Short mmCIF file of C-alpha atoms and ligand atoms in Angstrom, two decimals:
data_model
loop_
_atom_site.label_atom_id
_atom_site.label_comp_id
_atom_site.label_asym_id
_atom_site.label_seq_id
_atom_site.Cartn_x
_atom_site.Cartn_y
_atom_site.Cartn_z
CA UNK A 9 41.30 14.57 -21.11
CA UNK A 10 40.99 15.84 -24.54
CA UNK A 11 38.07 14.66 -26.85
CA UNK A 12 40.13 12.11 -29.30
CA UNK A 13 41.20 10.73 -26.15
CA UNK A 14 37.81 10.27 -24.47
CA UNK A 15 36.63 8.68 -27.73
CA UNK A 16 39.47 6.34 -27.52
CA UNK A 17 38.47 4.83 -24.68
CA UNK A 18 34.71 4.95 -25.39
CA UNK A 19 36.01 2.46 -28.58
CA UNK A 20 38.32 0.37 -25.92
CA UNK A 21 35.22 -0.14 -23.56
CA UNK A 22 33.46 -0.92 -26.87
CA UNK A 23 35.91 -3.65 -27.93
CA UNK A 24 36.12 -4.95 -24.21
CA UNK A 25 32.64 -5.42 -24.11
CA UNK A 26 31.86 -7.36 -27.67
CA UNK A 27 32.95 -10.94 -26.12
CA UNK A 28 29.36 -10.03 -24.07
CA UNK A 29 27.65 -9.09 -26.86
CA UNK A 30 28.04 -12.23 -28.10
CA UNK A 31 26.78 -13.87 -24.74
CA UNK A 32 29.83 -15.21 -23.68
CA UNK A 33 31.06 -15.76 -20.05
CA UNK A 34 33.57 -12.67 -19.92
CA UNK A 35 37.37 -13.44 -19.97
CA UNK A 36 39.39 -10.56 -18.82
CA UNK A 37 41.66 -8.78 -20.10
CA UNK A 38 43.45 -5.93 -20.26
CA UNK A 39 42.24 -2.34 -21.48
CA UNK A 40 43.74 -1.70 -24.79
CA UNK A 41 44.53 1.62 -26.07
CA UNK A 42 45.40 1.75 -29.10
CA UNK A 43 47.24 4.14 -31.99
CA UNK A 44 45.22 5.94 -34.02
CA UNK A 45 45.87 7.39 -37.35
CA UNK A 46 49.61 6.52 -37.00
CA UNK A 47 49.87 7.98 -33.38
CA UNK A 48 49.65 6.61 -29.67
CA UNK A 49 49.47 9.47 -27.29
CA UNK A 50 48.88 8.37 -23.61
CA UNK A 51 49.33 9.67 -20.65
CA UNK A 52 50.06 6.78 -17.73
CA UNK A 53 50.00 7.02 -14.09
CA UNK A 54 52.21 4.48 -12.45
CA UNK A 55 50.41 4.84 -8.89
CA UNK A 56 49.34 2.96 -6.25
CA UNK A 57 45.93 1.58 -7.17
CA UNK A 58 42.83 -0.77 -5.07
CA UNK A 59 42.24 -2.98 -7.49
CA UNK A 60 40.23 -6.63 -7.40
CA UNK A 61 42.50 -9.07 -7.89
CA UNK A 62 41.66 -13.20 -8.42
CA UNK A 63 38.79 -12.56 -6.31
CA UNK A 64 40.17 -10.42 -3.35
CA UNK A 65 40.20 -6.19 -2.80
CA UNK A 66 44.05 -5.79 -2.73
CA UNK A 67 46.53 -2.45 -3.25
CA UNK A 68 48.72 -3.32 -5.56
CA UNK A 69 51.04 -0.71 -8.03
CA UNK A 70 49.33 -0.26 -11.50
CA UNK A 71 50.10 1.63 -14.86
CA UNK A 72 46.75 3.44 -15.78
CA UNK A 73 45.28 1.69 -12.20
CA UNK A 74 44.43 -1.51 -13.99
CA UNK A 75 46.20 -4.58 -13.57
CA UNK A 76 47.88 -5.69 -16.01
CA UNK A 77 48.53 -2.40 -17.06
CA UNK A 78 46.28 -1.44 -20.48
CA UNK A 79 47.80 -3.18 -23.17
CA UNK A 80 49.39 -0.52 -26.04
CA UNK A 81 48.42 -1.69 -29.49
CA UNK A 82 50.38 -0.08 -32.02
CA UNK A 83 51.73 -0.63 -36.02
CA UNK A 84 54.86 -0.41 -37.22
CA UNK A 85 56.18 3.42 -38.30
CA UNK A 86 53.38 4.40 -35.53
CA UNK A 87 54.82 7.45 -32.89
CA UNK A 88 54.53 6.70 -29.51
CA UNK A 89 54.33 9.74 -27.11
CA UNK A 90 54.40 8.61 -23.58
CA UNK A 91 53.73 10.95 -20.47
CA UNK A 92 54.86 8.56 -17.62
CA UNK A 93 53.33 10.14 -14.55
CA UNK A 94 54.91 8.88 -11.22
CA UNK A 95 52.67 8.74 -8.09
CA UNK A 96 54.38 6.14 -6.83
CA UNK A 97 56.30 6.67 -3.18
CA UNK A 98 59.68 6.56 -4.90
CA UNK A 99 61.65 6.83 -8.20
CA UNK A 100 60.79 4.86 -11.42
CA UNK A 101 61.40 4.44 -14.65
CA UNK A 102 59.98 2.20 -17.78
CA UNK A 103 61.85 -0.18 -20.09
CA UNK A 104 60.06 -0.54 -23.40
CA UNK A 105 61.12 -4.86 -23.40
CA UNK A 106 62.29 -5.65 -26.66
CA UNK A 107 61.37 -3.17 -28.96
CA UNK A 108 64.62 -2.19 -30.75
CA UNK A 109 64.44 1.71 -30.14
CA UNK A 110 67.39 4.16 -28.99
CA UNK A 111 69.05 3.52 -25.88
CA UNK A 112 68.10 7.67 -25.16
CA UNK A 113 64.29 6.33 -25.03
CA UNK A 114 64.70 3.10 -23.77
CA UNK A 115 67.27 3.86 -20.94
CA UNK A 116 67.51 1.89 -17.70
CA UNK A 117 69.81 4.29 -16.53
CA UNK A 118 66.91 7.17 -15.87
CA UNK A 119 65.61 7.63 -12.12
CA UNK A 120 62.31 9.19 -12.29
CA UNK A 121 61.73 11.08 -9.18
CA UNK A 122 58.40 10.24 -7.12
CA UNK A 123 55.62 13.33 -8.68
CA UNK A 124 57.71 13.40 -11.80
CA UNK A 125 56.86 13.03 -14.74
CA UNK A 126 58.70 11.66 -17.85
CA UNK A 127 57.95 11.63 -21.64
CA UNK A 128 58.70 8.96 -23.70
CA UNK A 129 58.49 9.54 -27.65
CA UNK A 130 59.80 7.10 -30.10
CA UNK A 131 58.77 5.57 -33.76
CA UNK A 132 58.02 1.83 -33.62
CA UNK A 133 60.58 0.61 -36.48
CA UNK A 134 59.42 -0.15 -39.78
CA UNK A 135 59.64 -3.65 -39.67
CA UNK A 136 58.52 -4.65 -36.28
CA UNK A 137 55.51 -7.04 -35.51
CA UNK A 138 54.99 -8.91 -32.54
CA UNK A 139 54.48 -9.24 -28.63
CA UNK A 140 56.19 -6.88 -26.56
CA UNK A 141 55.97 -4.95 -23.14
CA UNK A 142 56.76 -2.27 -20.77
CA UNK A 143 58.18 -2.55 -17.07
CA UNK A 144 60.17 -1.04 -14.38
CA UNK A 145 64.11 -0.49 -14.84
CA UNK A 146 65.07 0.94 -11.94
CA UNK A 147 68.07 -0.67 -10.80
CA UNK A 148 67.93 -2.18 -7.38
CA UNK A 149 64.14 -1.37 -7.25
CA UNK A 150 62.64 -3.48 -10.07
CA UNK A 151 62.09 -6.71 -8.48
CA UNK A 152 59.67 -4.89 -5.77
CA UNK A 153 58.13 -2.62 -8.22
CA UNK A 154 57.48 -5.51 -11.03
CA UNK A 155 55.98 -7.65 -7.80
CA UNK A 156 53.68 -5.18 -6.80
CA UNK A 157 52.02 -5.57 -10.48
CA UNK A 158 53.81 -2.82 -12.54
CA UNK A 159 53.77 -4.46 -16.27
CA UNK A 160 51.42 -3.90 -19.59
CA UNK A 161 52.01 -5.88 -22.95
CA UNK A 162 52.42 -4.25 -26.27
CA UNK A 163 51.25 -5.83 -29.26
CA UNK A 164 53.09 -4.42 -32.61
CA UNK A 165 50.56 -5.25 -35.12
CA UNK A 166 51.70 -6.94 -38.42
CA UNK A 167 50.99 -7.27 -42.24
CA UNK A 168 51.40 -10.81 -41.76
CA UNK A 169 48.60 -10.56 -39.14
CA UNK A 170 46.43 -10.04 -42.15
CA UNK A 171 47.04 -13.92 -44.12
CA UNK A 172 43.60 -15.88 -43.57
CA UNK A 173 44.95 -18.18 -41.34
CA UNK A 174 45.61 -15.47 -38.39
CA UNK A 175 43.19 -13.26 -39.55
CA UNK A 176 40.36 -15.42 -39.17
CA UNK A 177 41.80 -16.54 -35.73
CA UNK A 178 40.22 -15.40 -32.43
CA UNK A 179 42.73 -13.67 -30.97
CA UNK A 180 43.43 -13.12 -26.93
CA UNK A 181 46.31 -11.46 -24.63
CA UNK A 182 47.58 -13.68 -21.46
CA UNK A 183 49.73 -12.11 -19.10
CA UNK A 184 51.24 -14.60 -17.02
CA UNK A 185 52.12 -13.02 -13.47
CA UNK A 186 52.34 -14.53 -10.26
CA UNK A 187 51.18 -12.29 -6.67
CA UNK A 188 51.15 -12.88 -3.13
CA UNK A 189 49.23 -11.01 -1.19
CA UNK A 190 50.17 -9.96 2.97
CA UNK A 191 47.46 -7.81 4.62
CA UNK A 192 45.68 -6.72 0.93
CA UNK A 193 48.64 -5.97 -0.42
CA UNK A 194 52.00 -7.58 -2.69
CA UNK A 195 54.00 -9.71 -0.03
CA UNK A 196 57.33 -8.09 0.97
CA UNK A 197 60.52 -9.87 -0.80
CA UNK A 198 62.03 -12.10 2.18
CA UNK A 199 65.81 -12.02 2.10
CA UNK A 200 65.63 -15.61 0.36
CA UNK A 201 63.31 -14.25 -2.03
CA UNK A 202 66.57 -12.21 -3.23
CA UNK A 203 68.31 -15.01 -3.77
CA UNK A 204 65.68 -17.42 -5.48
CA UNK A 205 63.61 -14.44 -7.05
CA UNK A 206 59.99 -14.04 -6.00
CA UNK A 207 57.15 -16.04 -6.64
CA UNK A 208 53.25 -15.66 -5.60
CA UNK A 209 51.17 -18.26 -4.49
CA UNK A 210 48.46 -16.58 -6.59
CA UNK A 211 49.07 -17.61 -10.53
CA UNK A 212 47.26 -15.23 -12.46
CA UNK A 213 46.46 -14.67 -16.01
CA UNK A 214 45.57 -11.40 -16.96
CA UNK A 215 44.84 -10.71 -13.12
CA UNK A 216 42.40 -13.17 -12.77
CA UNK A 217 43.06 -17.03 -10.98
CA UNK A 218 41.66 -19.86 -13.26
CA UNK A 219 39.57 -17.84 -15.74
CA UNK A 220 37.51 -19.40 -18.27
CA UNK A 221 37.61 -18.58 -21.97
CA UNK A 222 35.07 -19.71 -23.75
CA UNK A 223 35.66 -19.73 -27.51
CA UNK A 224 33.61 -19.00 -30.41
CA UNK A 225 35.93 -19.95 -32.95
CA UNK A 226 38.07 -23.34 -33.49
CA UNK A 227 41.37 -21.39 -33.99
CA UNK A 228 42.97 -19.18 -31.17
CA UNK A 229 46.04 -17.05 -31.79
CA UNK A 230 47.49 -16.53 -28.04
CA UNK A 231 50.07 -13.87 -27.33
CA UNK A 232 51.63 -15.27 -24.27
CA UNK A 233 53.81 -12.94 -21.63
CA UNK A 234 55.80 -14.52 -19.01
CA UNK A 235 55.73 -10.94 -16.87
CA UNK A 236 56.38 -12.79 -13.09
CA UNK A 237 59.26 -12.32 -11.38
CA UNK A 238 60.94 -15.67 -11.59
CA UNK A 239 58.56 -18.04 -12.21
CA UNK A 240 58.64 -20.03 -15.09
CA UNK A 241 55.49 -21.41 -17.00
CA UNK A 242 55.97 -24.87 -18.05
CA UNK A 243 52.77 -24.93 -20.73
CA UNK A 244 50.72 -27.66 -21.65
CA UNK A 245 47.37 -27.65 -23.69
CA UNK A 246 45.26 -30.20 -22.31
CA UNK A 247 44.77 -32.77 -25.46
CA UNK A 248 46.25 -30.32 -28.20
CA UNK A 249 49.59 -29.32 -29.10
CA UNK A 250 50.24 -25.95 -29.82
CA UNK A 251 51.67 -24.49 -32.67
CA UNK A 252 54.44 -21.55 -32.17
CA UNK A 253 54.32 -18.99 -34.21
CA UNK A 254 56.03 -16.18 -32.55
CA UNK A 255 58.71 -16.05 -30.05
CA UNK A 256 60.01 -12.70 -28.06
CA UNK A 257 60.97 -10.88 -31.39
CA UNK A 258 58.03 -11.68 -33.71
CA UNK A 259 57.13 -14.22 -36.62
CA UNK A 260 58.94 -17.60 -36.88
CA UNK A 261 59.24 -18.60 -40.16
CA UNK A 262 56.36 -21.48 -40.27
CA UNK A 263 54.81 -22.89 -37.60
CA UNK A 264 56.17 -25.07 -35.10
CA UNK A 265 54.18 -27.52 -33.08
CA UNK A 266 55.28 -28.46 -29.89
CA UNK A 267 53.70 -30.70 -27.16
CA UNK A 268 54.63 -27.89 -24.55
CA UNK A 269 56.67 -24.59 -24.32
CA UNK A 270 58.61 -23.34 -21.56
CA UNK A 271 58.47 -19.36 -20.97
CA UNK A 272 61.10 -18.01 -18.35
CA UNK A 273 60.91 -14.40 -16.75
CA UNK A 274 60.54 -11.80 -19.45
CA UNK A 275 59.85 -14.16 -22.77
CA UNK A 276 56.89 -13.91 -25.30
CA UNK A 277 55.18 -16.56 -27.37
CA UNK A 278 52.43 -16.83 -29.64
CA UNK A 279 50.79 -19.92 -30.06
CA UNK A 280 47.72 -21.27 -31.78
CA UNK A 281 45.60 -23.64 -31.04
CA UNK A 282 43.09 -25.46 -33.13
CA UNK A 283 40.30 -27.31 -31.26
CA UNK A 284 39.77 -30.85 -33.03
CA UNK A 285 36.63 -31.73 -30.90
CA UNK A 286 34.05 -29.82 -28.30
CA UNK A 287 35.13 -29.98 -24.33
CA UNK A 288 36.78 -27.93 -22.10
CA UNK A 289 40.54 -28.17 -21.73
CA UNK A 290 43.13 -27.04 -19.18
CA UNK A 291 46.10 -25.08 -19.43
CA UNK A 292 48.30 -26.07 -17.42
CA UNK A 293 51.80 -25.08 -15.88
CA UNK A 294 53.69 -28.06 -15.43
CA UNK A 295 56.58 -28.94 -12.86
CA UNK A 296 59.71 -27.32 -13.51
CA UNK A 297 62.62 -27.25 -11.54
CA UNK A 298 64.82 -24.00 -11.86
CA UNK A 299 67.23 -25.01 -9.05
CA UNK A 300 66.09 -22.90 -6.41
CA UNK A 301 68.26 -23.19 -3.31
CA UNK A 302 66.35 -24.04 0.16
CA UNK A 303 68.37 -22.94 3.13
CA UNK A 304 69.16 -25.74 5.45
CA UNK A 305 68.01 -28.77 3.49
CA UNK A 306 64.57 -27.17 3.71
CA UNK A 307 63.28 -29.89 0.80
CA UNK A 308 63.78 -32.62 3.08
CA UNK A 309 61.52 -31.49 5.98
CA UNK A 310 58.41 -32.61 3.87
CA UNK A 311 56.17 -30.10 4.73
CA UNK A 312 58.20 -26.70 5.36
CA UNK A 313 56.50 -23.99 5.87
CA UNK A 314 58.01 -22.12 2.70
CA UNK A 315 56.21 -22.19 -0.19
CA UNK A 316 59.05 -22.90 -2.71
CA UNK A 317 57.28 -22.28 -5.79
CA UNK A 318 58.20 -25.25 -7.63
CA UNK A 319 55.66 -27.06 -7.91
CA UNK A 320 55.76 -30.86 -7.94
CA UNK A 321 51.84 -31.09 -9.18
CA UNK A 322 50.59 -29.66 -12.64
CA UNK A 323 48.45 -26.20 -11.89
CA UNK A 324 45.69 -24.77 -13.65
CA UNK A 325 46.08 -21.33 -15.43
CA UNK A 326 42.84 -21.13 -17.40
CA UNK A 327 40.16 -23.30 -18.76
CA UNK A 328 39.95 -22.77 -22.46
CA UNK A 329 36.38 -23.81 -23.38
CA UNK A 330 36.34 -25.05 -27.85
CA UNK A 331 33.16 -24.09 -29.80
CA UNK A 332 30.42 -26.51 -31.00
CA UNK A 333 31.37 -28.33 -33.82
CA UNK A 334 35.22 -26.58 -34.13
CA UNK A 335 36.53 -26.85 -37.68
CA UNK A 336 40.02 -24.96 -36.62
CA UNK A 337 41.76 -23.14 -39.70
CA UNK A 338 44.47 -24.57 -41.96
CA UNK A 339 47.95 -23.50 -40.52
CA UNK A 340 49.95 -20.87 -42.31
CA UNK A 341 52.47 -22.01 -44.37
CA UNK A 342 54.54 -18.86 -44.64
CA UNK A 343 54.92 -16.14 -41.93
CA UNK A 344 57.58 -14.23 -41.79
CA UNK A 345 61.95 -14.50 -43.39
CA UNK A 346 64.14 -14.05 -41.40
CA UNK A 347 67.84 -13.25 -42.20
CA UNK A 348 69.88 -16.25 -42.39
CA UNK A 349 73.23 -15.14 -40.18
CA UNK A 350 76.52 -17.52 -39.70
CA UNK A 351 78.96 -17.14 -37.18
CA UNK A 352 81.50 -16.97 -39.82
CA UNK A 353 80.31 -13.52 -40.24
CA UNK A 354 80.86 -12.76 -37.30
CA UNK A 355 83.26 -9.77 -36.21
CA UNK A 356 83.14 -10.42 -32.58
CA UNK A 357 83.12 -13.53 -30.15
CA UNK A 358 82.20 -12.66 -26.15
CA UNK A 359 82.21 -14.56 -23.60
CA UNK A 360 79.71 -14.33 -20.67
CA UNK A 361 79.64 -15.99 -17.70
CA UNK A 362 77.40 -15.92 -14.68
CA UNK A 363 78.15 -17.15 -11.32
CA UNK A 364 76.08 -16.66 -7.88
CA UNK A 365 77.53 -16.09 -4.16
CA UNK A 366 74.48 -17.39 -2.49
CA UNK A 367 75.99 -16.39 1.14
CA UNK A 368 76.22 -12.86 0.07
CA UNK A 369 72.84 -12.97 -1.73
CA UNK A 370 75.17 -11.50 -4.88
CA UNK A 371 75.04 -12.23 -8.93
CA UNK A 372 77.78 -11.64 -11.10
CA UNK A 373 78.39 -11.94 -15.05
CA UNK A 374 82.25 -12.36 -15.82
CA UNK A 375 82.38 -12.14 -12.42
CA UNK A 376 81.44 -9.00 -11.65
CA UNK A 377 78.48 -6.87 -10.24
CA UNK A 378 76.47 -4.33 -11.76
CA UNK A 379 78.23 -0.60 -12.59
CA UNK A 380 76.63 1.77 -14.04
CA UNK A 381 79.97 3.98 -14.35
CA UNK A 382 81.26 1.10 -16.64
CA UNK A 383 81.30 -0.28 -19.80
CA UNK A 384 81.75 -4.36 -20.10
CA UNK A 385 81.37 -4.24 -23.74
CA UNK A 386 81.69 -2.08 -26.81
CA UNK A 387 80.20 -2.88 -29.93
CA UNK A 388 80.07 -1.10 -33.46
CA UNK A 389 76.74 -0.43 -35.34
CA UNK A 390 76.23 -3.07 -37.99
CA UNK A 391 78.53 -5.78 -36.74
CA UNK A 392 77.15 -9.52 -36.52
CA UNK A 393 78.42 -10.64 -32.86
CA UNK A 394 78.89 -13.71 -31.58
CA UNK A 395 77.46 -13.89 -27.92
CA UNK A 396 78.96 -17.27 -25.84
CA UNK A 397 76.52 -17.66 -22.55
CA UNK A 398 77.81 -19.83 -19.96
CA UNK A 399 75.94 -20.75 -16.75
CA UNK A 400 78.28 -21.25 -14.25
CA UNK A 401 75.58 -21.17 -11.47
CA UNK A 402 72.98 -23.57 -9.92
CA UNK A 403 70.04 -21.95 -10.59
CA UNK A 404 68.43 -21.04 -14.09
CA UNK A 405 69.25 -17.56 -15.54
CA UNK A 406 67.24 -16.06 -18.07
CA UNK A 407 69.60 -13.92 -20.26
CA UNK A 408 67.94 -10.32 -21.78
CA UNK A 409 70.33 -8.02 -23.94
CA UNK A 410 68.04 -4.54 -24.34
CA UNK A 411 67.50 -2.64 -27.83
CA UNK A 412 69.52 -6.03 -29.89
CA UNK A 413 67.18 -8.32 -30.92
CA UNK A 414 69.50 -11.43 -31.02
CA UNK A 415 69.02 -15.13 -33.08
CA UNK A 416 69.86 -18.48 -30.90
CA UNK A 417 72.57 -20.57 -32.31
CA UNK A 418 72.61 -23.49 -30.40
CA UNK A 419 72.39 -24.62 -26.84
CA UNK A 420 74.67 -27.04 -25.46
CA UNK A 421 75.82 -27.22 -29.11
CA UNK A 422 73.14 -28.15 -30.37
CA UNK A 423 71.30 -26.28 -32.53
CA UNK A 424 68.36 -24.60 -31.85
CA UNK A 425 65.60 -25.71 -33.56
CA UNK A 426 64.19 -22.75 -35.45
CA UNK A 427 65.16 -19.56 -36.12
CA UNK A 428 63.45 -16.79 -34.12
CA UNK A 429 64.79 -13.54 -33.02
CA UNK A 430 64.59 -13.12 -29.22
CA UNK A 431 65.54 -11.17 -26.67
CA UNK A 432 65.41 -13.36 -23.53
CA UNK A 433 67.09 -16.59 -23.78
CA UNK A 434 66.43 -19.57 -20.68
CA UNK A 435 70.00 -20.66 -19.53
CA UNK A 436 69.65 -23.95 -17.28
CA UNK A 437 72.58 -24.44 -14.40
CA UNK A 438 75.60 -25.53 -16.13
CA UNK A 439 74.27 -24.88 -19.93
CA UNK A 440 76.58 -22.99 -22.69
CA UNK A 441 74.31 -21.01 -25.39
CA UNK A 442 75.55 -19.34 -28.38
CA UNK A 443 73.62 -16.38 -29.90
CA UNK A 444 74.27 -14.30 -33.31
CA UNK A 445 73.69 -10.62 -32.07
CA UNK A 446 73.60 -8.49 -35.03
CA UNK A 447 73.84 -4.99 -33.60
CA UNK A 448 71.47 -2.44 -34.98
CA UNK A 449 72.07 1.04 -35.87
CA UNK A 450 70.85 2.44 -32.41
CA UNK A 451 73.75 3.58 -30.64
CA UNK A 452 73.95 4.38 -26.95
CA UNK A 453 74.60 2.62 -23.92
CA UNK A 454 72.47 -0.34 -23.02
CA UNK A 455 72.27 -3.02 -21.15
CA UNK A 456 72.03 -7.34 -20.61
CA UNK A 457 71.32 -9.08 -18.00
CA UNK A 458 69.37 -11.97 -15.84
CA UNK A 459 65.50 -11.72 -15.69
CA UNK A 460 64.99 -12.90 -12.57
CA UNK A 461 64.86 -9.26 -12.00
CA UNK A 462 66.01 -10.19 -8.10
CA UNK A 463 69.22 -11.10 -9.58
CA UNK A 464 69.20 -8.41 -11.82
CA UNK A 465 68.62 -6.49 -8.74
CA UNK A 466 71.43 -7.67 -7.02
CA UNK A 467 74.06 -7.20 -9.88
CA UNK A 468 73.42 -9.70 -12.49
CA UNK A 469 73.87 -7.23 -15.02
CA UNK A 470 76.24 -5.43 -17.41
CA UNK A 471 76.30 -2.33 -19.95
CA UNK A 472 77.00 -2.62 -23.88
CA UNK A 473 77.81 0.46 -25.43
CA UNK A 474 77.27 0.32 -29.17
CA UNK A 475 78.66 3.25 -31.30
CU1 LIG B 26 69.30 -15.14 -12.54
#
């Protein structure tokens, strides 16, 4: 370990341990390591790791043997150099989830060898802020891999981050993931989890079941990541609203309050939240039904011996604890533009389809499985696309499209609400969503697909080649 990188952590251990400083109950987190002087140089280890997890000694698969992985914090025009260093018992490789960077970097078609290693290098584009992370790609092999607890966030810091109203924010990192544990260690995928898509009976945030998070100021900025499997997190803030500020892609607009938010597989939010009075207030995950299929009428035998993962009670993620005598900051008025697209400008209309053989255990999009070999779509650099998403299925599908940030038009023809740029997009059974994909100069092959990375697994999945 060279000196600057020794130091680095020192300062990470440093800003991990200020919340006790201040003689709070701890809340974990992940490590952060961040870029300094307008580089990020790390060296990961994607290995299998003993780790303490919600309470128990378990095995599970880290990056850097912490789980979540360490969290890269990074600014825009930063270089990222990336050693990935694979210890695990077979091949790997690492998406970088939604940052728009070349397809040669970011390519789910590379098999990294078990004792390889890999290096990533890369700018972070100019005018990038936001919530991002890093995962398994391999195809066929991600479900298991993302299960056993592979996943680390990266946070893209902003300009905007800078306006009073965030800056004087306390700000905190929740990774959503779910776990099951067999014998100390991630719970083997049952052939039914391949159809449904895993979920753990354990629902932790940032590793930890029902932490506590005692606040010391009135205003939280929360950079939420749905990084499970398949489960979805139906939120709801005990008594308070919360106020969306940005989705997978960075910066809304203005803020947008909403009495809950729903975050599939794979999506980002950042919320605030602004304490009106002192108490302590859940966060919960609310019911949500995603359609999962139950072999045999196995929701009518009462008390099957499945756990189905949907929830019919509300469940407690964390406990978010508001200071004495809060006084929460005004909201911001004005956070980021965004380009205003129409579909009129649009070059291209696709279609997209997605349809499930449940016998077979197989997912298709326009009817197909996943082939590498071939190209569904091509696309040309600086054309506005019009992507037409229909959910043929009976289960929800969470669409992703790699490297393309994309804007949602309207779902179910209606119009989406705001405008946000996203990459992962919630497609209930039966739904039709339209999205304006304005292809960015970064050609290459790449790739879309479901997020239930079971699916994904098992073909839901198809290559755009952009040029
Ligand atoms: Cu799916």
């Amino acid at each position: 370990m060279n000196t600057d990188r020794r130091t680095l952590l020192k300062l990470t251990a440093g800003l991990l341990l200020s919340p006790l400083a201040r003689g709070q109950a701890s809340f974990p987190e992940p490590p952060v390591l961040k870029s300094r002087e307008g580089l990020l140089e790390v060296r990961l280890k994607a290995a299998p790791t003993p780790v303490t997890v919600a309470g128990r000694e378990a095995r599970l698969w880290t990056y850097g043997g912490s789980f979540p992985g360490p969290t890269l914090r990074v600014r825009p025009g930063d270089a990222v150099r990336l050693e990935l260093e694979n210890l695990l018992p077979e091949s790997t490789n690492l998406h970088w989830h939604g940052l728009p960077i070349p397809p040669k970097v970011d390519d789910p078609f590379l098999e990294i060898p078990a004792k390889e290693t890999w290096s990533y290098a890369f700018t972070v584009p100019r005018d990038l802020a936001g919530t991002f992370w890093y995962h398994p790609h391999l195809h066929g092999r991600v479900a298991p891999q993302l299960f056993a607890g592979l996943a680390g966030a990266i946070v893209v810091e902003s300009p905007v981050d800078g306006i009073p109203e965030l800056r004087e924010a306390e700000e905190h990192l929740l990774v959503l993931k779910d776990l099951e544990l067999a014998s100390g260690r991630p719970a083997a995928h049952t052939p039914m989890d391949w159809i449904n898509g895993k979920e753990g009976n354990l629902l932790l945030v940032n590793g930890a079941s029902r932490p506590t998070l005692r606040a010391s100021k009135a205003t939280l900025r929360l950079r939420l990541l749905n990084a499970s499997n398949a489960r979805y997190y139906r939120l709801q803030l005990e008594g308070h609203p919360l106020y969306l500020i940005a989705s997978d892609g960075g910066f809304l607009e203005e803020p947008y309050e909403v009495p809950e938010l729903l975050l599939a597989p794979g999506e980002r939010a950042e919320v605030l939240v602004r304490f009106q009075k002192e108490g302590a207030f859940r966060l919960l995950a609310l019911p949500y039904d995603r359609g999962v299929h139950m072999m045999g009428g196995m929701e009518h035998m009462g008390h099957g011996g499945m756990a189905m993962g949907t929830s019919q009670r509300p469940q407690t993620l964390l406990t978010l604890v508001a200071p004495p005598r809060p006084k929460p900051l005004p909201l911001p008025k004005a956070l980021a533009k965004l380009p205003a697209l129409s579909p009129n400008q649009a070059r291209v209309t696709r279609r997209i389809t997605f349809t499930e053989d449940m016998m077979a255990g197989r997912f298709f999009i326009n009817g197909k499985t996943f082939d590498h070999r071939r190209v569904d779509f091509r696309g040309r650099v600086g054309d506005l696309e019009v992507w037409e998403l229909e959910n043929q299925g009976d289960m929800d599908h969470p669409f992703h499209l790699h490297t393309h940030p994309f804007q949602v038009l309207s779902v179910n023809g209606k119009a989406f609400p705001y405008r946000a740029l996203k990459d992962v997009v919630n497609l209930k059974a039966q739904e039709v969503v339209r999205l304006l994909v304005p292809l960015k100069d970064l050609p290459g092959k790449t790739v879309f697909h479901c997020h239930i990375v079971e699916h994904e697994d098992r073909g839901m999945m198809g290559v755009l080649e952009v040029g």
